Coordinates of C-alpha atoms and ligand atoms in Angstrom, one line a residue:
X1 CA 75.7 123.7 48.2
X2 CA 79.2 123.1 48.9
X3 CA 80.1 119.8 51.2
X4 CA 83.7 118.7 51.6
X5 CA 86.7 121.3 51.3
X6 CA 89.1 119.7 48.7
X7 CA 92.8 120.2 49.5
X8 CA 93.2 121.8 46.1
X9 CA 91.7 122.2 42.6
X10 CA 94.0 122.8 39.4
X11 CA 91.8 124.9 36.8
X12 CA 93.0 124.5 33.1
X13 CA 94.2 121.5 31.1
X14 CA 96.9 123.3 29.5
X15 CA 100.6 121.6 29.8
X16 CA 101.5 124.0 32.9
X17 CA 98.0 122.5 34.5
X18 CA 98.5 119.1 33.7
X19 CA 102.6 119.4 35.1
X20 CA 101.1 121.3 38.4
X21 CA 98.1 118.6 38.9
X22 CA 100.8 115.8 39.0
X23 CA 103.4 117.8 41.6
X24 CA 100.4 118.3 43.7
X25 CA 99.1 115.3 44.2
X26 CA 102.2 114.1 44.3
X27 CA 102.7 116.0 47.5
X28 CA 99.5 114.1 48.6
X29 CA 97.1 116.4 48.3
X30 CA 93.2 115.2 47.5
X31 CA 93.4 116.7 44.1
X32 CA 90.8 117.8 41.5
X33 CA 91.6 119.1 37.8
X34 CA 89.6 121.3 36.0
X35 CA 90.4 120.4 32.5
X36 CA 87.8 122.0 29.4
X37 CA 87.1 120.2 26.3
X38 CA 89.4 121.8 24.1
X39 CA 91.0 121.2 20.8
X40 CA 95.0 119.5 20.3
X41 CA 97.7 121.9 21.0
X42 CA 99.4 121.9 17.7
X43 CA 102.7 123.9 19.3
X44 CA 106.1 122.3 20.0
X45 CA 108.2 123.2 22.8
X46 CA 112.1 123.9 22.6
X47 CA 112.7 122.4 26.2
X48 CA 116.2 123.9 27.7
X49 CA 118.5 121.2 29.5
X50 CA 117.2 122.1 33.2
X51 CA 113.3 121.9 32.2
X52 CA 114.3 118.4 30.8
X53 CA 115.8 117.1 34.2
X54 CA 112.7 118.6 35.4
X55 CA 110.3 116.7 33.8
X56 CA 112.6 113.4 33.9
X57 CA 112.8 114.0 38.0
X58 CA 109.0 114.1 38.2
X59 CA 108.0 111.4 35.8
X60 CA 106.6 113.6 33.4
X61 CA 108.9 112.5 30.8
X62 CA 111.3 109.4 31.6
X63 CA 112.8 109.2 28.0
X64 CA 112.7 112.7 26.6
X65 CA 114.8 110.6 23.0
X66 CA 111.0 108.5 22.9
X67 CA 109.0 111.8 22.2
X68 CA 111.4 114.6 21.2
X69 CA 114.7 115.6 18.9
X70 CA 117.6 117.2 20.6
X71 CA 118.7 120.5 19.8
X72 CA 123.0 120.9 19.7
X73 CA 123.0 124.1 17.6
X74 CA 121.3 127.6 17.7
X75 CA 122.1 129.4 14.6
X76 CA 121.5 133.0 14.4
X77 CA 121.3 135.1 10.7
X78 CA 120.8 138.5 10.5
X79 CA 118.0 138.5 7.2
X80 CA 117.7 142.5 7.5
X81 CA 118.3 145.0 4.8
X82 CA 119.0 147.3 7.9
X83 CA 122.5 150.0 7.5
X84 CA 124.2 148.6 10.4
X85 CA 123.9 144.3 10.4
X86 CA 124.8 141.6 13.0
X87 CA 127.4 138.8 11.9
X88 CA 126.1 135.3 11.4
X89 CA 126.3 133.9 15.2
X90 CA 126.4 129.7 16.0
X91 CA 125.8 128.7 19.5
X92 CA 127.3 124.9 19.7
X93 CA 126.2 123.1 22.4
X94 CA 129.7 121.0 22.3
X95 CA 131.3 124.5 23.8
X96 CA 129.2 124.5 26.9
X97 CA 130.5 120.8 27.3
X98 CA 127.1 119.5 27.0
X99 CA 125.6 117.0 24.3
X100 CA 123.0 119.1 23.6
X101 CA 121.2 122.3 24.6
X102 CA 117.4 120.9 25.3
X103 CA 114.8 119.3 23.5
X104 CA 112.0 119.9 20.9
X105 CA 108.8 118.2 21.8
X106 CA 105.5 118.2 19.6
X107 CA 103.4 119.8 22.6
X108 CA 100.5 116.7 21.8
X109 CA 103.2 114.4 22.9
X110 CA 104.2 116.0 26.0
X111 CA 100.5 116.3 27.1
X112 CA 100.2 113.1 26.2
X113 CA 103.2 111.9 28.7
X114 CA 102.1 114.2 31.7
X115 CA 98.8 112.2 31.0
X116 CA 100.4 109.1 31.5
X117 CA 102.2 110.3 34.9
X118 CA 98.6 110.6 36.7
X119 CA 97.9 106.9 36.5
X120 CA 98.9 105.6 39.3
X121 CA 97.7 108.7 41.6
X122 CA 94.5 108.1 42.9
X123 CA 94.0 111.5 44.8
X124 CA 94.0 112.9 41.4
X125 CA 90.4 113.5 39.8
X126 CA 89.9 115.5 36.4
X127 CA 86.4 116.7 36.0
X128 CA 85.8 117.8 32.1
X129 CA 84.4 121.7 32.9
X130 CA 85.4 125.5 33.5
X131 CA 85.9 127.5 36.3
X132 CA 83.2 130.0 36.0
X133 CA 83.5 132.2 38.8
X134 CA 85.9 132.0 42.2
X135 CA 85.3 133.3 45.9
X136 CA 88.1 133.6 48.4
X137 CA 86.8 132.9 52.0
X138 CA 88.6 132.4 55.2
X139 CA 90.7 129.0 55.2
X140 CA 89.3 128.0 51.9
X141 CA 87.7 129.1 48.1
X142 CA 84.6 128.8 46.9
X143 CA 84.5 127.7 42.7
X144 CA 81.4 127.9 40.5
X145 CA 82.0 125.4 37.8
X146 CA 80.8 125.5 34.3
X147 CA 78.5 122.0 35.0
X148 CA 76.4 123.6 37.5
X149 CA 78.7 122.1 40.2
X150 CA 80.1 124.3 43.5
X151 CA 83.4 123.1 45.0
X152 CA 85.0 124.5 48.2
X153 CA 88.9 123.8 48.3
X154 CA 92.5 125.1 49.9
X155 CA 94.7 125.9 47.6
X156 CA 94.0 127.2 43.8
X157 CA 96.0 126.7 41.5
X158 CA 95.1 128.8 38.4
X159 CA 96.9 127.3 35.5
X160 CA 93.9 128.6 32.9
X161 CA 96.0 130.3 30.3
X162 CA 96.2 134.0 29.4
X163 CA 92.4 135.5 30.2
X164 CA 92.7 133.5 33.5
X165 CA 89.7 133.4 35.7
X166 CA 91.5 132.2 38.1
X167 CA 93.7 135.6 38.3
X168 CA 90.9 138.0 37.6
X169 CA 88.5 136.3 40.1
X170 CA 91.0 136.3 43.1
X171 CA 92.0 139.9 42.3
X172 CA 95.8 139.5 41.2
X173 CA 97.2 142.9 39.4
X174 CA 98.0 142.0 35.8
X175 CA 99.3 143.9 33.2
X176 CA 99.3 143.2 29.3
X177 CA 100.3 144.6 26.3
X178 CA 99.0 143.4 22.9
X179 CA 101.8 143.1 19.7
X180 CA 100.8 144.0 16.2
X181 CA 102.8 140.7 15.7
X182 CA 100.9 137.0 16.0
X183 CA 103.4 133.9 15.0
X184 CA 102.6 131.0 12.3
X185 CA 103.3 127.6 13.1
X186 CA 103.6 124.4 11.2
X187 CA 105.6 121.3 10.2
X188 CA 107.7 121.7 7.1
X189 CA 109.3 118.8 5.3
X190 CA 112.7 120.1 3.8
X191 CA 114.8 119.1 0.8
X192 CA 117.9 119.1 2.7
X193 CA 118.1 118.5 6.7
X194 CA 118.6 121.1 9.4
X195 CA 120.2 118.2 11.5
X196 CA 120.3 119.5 15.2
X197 CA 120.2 122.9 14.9
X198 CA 117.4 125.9 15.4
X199 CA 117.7 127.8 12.4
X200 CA 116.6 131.8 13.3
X201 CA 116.5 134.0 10.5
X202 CA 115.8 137.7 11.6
X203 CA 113.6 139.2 10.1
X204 CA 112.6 143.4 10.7
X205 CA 109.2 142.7 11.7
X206 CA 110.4 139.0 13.8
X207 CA 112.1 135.8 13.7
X208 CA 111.7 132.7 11.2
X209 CA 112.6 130.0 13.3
X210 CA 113.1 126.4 11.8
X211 CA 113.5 124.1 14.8
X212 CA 114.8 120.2 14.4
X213 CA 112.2 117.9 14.3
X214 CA 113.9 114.9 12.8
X215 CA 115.2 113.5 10.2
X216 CA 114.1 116.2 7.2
X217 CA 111.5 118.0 9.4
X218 CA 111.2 121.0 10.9
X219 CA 109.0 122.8 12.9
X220 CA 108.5 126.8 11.5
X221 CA 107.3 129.4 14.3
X222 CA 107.2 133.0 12.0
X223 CA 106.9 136.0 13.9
X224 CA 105.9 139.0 11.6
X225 CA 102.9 140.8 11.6
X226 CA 99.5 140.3 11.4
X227 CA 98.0 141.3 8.4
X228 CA 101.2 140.0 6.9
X229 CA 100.5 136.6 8.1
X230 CA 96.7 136.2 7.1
X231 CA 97.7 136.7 3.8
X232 CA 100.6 134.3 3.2
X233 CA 98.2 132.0 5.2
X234 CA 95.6 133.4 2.7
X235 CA 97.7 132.6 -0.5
X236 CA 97.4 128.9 0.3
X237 CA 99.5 126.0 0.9
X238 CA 102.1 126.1 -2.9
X239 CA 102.7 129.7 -2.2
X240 CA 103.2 129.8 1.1
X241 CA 105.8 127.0 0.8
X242 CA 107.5 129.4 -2.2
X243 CA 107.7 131.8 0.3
X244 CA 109.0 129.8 3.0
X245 CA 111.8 128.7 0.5
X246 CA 112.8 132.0 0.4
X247 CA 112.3 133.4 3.8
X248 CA 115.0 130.5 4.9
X249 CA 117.2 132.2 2.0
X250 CA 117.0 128.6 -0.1
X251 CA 119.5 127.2 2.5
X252 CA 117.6 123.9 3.0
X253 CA 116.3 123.4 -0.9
X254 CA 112.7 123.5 -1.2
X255 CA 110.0 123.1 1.5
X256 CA 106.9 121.5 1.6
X257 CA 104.1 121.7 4.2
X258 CA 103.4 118.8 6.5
X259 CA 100.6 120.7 8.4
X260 CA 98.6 123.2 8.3
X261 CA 99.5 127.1 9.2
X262 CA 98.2 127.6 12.4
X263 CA 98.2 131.7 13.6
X264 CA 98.6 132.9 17.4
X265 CA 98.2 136.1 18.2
X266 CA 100.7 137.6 20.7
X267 CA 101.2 139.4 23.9
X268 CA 103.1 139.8 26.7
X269 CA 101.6 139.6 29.8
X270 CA 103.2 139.8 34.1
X271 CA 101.2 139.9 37.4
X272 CA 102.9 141.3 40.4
X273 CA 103.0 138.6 42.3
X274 CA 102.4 134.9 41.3
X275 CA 100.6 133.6 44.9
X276 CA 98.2 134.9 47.7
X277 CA 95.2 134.5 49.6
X278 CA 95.8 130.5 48.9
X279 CA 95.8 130.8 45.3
X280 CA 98.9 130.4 43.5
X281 CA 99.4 131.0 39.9
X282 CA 101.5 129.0 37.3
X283 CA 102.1 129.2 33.3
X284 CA 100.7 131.8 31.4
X285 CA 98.1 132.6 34.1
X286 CA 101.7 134.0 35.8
X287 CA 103.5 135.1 32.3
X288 CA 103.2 135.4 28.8
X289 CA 105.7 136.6 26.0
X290 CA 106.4 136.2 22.5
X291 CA 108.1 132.7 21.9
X292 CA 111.3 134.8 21.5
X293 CA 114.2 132.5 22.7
X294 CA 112.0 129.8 24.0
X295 CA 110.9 130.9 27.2
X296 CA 107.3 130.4 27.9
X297 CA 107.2 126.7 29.0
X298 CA 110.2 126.5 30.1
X299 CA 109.0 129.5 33.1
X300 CA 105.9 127.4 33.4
X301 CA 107.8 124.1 34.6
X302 CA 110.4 126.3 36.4
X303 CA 106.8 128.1 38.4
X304 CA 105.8 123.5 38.8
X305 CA 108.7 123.0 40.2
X306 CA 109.0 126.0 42.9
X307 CA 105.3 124.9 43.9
X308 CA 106.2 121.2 44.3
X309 CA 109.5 122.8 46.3
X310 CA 106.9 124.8 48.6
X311 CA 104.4 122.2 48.8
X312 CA 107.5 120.2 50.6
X313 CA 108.3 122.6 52.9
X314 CA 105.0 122.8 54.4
X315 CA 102.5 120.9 56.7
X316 CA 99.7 120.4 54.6
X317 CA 98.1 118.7 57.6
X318 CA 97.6 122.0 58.8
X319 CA 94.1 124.1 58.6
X320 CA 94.9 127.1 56.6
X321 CA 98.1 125.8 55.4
X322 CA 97.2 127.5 51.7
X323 CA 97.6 131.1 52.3
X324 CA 101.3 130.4 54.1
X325 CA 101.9 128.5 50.9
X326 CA 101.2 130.8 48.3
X327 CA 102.9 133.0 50.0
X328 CA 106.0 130.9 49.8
X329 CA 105.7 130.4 46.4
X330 CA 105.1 133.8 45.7
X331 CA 108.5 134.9 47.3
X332 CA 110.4 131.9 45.3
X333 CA 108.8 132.8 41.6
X334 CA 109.3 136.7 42.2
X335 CA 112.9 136.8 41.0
X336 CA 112.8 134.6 38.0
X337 CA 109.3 135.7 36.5
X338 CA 110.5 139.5 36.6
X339 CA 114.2 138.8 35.0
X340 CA 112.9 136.5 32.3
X341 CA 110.6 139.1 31.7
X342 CA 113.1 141.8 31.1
X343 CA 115.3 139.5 29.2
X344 CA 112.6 138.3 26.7
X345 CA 111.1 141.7 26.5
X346 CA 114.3 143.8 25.5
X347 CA 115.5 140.5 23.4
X348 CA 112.0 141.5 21.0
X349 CA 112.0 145.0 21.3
X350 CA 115.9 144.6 20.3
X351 CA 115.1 142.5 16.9
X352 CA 112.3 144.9 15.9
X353 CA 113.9 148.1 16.1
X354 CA 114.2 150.4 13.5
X355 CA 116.3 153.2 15.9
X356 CA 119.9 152.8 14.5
X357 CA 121.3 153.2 18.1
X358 CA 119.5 149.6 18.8
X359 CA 120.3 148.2 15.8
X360 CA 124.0 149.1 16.2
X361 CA 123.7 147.7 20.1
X362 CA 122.1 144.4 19.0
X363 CA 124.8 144.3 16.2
X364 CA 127.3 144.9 18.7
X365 CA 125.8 142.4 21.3
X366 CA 126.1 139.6 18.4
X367 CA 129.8 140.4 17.9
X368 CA 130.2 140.3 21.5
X369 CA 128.7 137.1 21.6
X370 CA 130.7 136.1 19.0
X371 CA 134.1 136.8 20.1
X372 CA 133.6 137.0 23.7
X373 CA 134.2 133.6 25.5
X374 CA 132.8 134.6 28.8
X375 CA 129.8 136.5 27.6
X376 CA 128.7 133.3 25.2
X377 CA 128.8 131.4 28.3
X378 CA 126.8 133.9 30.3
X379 CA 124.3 134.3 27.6
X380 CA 123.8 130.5 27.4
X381 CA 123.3 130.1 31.1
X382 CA 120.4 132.8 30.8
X383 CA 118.9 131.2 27.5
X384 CA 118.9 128.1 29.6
X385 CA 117.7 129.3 32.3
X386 CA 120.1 129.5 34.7
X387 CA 118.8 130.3 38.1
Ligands
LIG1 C1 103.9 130.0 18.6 C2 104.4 129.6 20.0 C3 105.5 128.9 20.1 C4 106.0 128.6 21.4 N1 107.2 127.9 21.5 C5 107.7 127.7 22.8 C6 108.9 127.0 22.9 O1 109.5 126.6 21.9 N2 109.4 126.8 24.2 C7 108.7 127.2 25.3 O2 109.2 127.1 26.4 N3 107.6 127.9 25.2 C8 107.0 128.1 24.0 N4 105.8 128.8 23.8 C9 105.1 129.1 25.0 C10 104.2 127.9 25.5 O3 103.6 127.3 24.5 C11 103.2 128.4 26.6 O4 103.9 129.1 27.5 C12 102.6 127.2 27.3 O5 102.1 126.3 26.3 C13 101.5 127.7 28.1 O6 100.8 126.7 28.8 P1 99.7 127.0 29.8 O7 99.2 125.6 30.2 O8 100.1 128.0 30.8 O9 98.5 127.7 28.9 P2 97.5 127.1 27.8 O10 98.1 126.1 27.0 O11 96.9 128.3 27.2 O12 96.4 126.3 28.7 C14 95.4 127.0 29.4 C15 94.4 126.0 29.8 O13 93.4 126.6 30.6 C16 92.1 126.2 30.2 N5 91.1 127.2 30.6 C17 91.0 128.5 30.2 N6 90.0 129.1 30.8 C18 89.5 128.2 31.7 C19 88.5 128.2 32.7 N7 87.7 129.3 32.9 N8 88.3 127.1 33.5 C20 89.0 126.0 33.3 N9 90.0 125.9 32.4 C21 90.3 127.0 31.6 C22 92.2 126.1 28.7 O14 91.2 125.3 28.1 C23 93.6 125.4 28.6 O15 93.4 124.0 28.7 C24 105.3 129.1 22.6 C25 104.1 129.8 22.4 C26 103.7 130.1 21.1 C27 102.5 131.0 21.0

């Protein structure tokens, strides 16, 4: 039985869900968030500059130095045996004039500031469930909930991860393609200190990435693949830390593990349009890639902040107001969530290829990057995100 029509329900508890359940009811809708029990996100997040002012603009994060470590240098080393190599490549953020180029946040912490922001809103109500099934009617959805509840609302906002509901239910084309890859995360303590810099050694089969996490820490995303992997992660916690010593070529001394080794598996994933029919979708309900040049999250916030833009340029007030606003939001995401899909997409396929033609382009490309004043400054404005 379904009694009021809520202005809009968020489904997913996710960081992109918790970001979008604040802009919305910050626009002054009657808000409720679906958010499952689920366990800590043990990720961190390499924030770019703009995503930073984002989430300093909307609350989310007032003092990004209380919860994160900036990140000034991206160091690139070619680890390959391959024929044709690429040179060593530093990216200083000092030469794009700024103090640094974002921020690395441990992804508990940021979910535990865009908690924070919701106090204070009291059209904001989180019920602890799952979406179980979605029906698009005429001015409004109907949602099935996982507690035997029925809600009727506006707008959707499907913010539920990967194997959305949200998406499958209200019938948005999707395409994804599974890797043989999955990535290995966890916190390493280090002899000697990668001070501000993300440390990517390239590997054929993907990147070992030590990001800053302060003082002597570091946070390790490897990218290889699977079976590879589960059996490092199989050797336990001594060997793996061997390995790691020498996987970052003995650069930083020896390494210890902080945390455990956490595996994701890895896809990519892009719908052909990210709103309609007064459901709009956001994070990696929209988009998913492999964390290849730190793109997921900061998409996501970008997709917040184009739905707080189109929740401001319409009447609310008005009956049916949903379906104009996906719409809007549809148009204002297109461009961004097909380039960055490109980028990030040709950026792996580029780092895995065995084809000497794409080995000698990549090569090329770094020596470009190198030497080229203009083209580092163009490739920095599309790592960060440029619009
Ligand atoms: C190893 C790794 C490292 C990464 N590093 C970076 C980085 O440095 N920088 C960066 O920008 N990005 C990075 N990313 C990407 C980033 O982590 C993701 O893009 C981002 O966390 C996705 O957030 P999300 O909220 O969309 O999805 P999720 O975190 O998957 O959240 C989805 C939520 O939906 C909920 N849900 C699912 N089904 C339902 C349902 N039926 N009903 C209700 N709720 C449901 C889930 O419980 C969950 O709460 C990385 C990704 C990986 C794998």
């Amino acid at each position: 039985m379904t009694e009021t029509i809520r202005d809009a329900v968020v489904v997913g508890g996710g960081l992109a869900g918790l970001a979008a359940a604040v802009a919305v009811a910050n626009a002054g809708l009657e808000t409720v968030h679906l958010v499952p029990k689920g366990p800590p996100d043990r990720r961190t997040s390499a924030l770019m500059l703009p995503s930073v002012d984002y989430l300093k603009s909307a609350g989310l994060v007032p003092d990004p130095a209380a919860i994160g470590q900036p990140l000034t240098q991206i160091r690139i080393v070619d680890a390959t045996s391959r024929l044709i190599r690429a040179p060593e490549t530093l990216f200083d953020s000092a030469e794009a004039g700024l103090t640094a180029f974002g921020w690395n946040f441990p992804n508990v912490k940021l979910a535990e500031a865009f908690e924070a922001a919701r106090v204070g809103l009291p059209n904001l109500t989180t019920v602890e469930t799952t979406l179980d099934d979605l029906e698009l009617g005429g001015d409004h959805a109907v949602l099935k909930l996982g507690n035997g509840e029925t809600l009727a609302a506006a707008l959707v906002v499907g913010a539920d991860g990967k194997k959305s509901r949200v998406r499958e239910s209200a019938g948005f084309r999707a395409r994804e393609n599974g890797f043989t890859q999955a990535a290995l995360v966890c916190d390493l303590g280090l002899e000697r200190s990668i001070g501000g810099a993300s440390v990517e050694f390239h590997y054929p089969n993907g990147p070992f990435t030590l990001v800053p996490a302060g003082g002597n820490r570091a946070n390790l995303v490897w990218i290889d693949n699977r079976d590879v992997l589960k059996s490092a992660q199989e050797g336990g916690k001594e060997k793996l830390a061997a390995l790691f010593r020498e996987k970052s070529q003995r650069l930083f001394g020896s390494v210890e593990l902080l945390t455990p080794a956490h595996m994701f598996l890895l896809s990519s994933l892009t719908v052909d349009v990210a709103g309609k029919d007064g459901v709009v979708l956001v994070g990696e309900a929209a988009h998913a890639f492999p964390p290849i040049g730190a793109q997921g999250l900061n998409l996501s916030l970008r997709d917040v902040a184009d739905l707080a833009d189109a929740l401001a340029a319409t009447d609310t007030s008005k009956p049916g107001f949903a379906r104009a606003l996906s719409e809007d939001y549809a148009r204002r995401r297109a461009a961004d969530l097909a380039r960055t899909g490109t980028v990030v997409d040709t950026l792996f396929r580029s780092l895995l290829a065995d084809f000497l033609p794409a080995q000698a382009l990549r090569a090329g490309g770094l020596w470009a990057l190198k030497l080229v004043p203009p083209l580092r400054k163009a490739a920095l404005g599309v790592g960060m995100g440029a619009r």
